[in-house]
mmCIF file of C-alpha atoms in Angstrom:
data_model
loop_
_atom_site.group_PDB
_atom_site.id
_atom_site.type_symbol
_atom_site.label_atom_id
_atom_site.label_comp_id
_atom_site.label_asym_id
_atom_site.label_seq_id
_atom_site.Cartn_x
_atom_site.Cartn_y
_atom_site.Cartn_z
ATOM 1 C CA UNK J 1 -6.075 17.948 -1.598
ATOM 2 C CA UNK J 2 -9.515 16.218 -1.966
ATOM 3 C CA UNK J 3 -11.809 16.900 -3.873
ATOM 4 C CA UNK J 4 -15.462 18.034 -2.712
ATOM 5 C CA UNK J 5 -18.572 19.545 -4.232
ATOM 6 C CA UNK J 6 -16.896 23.090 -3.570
ATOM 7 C CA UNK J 7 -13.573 22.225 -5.022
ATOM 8 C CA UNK J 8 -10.943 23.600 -3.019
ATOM 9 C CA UNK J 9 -12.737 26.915 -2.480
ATOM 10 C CA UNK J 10 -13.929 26.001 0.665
ATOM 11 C CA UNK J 11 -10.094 26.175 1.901
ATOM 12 C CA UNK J 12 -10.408 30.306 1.234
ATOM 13 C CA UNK J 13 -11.490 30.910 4.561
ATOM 14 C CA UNK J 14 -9.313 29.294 6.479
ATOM 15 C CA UNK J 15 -6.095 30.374 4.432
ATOM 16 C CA UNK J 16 -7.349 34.014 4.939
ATOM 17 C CA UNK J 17 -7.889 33.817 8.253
ATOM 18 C CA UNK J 18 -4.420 31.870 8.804
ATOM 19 C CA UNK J 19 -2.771 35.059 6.877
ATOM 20 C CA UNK J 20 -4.503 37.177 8.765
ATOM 21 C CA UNK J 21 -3.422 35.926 11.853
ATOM 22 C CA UNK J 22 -0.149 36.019 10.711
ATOM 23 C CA UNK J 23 -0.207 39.460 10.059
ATOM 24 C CA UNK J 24 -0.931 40.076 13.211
ATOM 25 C CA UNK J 25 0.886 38.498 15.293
ATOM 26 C CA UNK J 26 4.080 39.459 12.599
ATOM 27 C CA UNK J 27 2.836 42.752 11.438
ATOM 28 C CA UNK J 28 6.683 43.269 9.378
ATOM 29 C CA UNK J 29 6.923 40.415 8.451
ATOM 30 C CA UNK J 30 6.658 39.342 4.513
ATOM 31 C CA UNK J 31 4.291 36.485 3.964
ATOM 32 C CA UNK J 32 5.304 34.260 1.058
ATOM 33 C CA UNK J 33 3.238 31.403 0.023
ATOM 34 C CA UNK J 34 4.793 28.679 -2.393
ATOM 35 C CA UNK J 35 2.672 26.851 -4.985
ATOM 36 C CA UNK J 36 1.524 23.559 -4.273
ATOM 37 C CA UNK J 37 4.434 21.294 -6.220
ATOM 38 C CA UNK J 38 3.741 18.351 -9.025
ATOM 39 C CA UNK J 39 4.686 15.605 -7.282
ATOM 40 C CA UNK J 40 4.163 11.853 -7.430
ATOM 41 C CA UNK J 41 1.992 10.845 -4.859
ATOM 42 C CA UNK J 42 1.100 7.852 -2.469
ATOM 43 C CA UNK J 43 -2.137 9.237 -2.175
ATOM 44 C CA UNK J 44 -5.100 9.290 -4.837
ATOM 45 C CA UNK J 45 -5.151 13.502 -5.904
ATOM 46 C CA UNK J 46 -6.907 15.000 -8.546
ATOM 47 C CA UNK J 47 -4.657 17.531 -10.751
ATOM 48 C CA UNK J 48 -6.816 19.869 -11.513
ATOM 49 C CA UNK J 49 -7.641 20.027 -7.647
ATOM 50 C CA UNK J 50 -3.642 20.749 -7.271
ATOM 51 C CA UNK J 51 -3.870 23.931 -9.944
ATOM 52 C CA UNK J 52 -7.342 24.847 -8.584
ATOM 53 C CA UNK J 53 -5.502 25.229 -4.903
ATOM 54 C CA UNK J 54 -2.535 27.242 -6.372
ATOM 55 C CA UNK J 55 -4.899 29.576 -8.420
ATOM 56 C CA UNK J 56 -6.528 30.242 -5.395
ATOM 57 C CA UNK J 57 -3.342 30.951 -3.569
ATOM 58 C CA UNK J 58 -2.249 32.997 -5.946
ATOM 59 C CA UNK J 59 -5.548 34.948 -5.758
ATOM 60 C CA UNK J 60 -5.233 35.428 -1.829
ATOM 61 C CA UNK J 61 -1.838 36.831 -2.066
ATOM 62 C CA UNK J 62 -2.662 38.805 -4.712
ATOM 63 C CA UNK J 63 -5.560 40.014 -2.678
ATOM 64 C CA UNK J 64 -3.467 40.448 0.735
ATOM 65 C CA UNK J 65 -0.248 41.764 -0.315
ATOM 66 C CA UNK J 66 1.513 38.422 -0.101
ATOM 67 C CA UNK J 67 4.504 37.043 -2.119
ATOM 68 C CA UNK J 68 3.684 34.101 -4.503
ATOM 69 C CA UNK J 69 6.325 31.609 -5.288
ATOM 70 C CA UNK J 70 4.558 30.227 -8.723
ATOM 71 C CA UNK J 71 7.455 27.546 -9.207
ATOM 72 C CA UNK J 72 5.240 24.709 -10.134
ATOM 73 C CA UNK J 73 6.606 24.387 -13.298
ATOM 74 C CA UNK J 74 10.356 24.263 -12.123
ATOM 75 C CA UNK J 75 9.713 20.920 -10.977
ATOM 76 C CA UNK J 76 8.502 19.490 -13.841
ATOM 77 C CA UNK J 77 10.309 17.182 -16.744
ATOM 78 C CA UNK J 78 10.474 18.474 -20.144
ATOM 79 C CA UNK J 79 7.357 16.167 -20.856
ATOM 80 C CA UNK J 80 5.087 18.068 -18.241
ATOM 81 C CA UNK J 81 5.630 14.330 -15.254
ATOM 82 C CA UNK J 82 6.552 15.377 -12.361
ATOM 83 C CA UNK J 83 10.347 15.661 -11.905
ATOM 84 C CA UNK J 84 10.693 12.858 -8.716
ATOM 85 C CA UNK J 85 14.816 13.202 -8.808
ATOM 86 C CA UNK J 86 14.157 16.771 -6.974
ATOM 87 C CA UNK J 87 12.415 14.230 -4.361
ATOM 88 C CA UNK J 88 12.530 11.619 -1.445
ATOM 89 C CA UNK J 89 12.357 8.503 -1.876
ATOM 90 C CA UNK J 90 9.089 9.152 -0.051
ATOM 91 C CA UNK J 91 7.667 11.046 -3.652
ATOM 92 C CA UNK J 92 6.815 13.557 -1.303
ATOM 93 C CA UNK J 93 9.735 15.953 0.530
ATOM 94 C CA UNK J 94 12.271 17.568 -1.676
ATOM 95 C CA UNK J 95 15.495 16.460 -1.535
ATOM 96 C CA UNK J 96 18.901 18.363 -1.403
ATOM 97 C CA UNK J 97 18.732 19.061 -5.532
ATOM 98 C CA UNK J 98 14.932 20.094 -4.913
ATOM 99 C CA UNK J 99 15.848 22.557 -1.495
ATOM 100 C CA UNK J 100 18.553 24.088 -3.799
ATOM 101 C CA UNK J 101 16.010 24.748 -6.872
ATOM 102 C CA UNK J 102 13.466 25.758 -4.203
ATOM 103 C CA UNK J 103 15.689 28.248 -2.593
ATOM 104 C CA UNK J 104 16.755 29.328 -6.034
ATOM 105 C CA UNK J 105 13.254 31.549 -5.924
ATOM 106 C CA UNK J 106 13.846 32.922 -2.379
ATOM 107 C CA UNK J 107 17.119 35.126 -3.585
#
């Protein structure tokens, strides 16, 4: 997520709209958005970016009657690093332990 003058509240309009398009098109269907994870990057990222983006998810499903998966800090170590055994050797895809903690949430 990069950072600009706005934060990552500029990204509120086009979430909403993509939810409400979902809606839509799926008008049964439940919508459940998962957290952005804490993961070791390739890429420069700012963290508070990363919890600015999942506050405002959270917000927007609160707002339009969405599920939240809020397991950010599931996939962290004891000391608060991100936990990069749950991932890839790319740092960025969970791997088989990380799907099964994942999908631990989705029962």
């Amino acid at each position: 997520i990069k950072h600009s003058k706005y934060g990552v509240q500029f990204l509120r309009k086009y979430l909403n709209d993509l939810i409400d398009t979902t809606k839509q098109l799926f008008p049964a269907a439940i919508i459940i958005i998962q957290c952005c994870l804490p993961i070791k990057c390739l890429y420069s990222y700012i963290a508070k970016n990363v919890l600015d983006f999942n506050n405002l998810l959270k917000d927007l499903c609160l707002n339009n009657n969405c599920v939240f998966l809020d397991c950010f800090s599931d996939f962290l170590t004891r000391d608060f690093r991100s936990c990069n055994e749950l991932l890839y050797h790319d740092w960025l895809h969970l791997n088989m332990r990380g799907v099964g903690l994942l999908s631990t949430w989705l029962k």
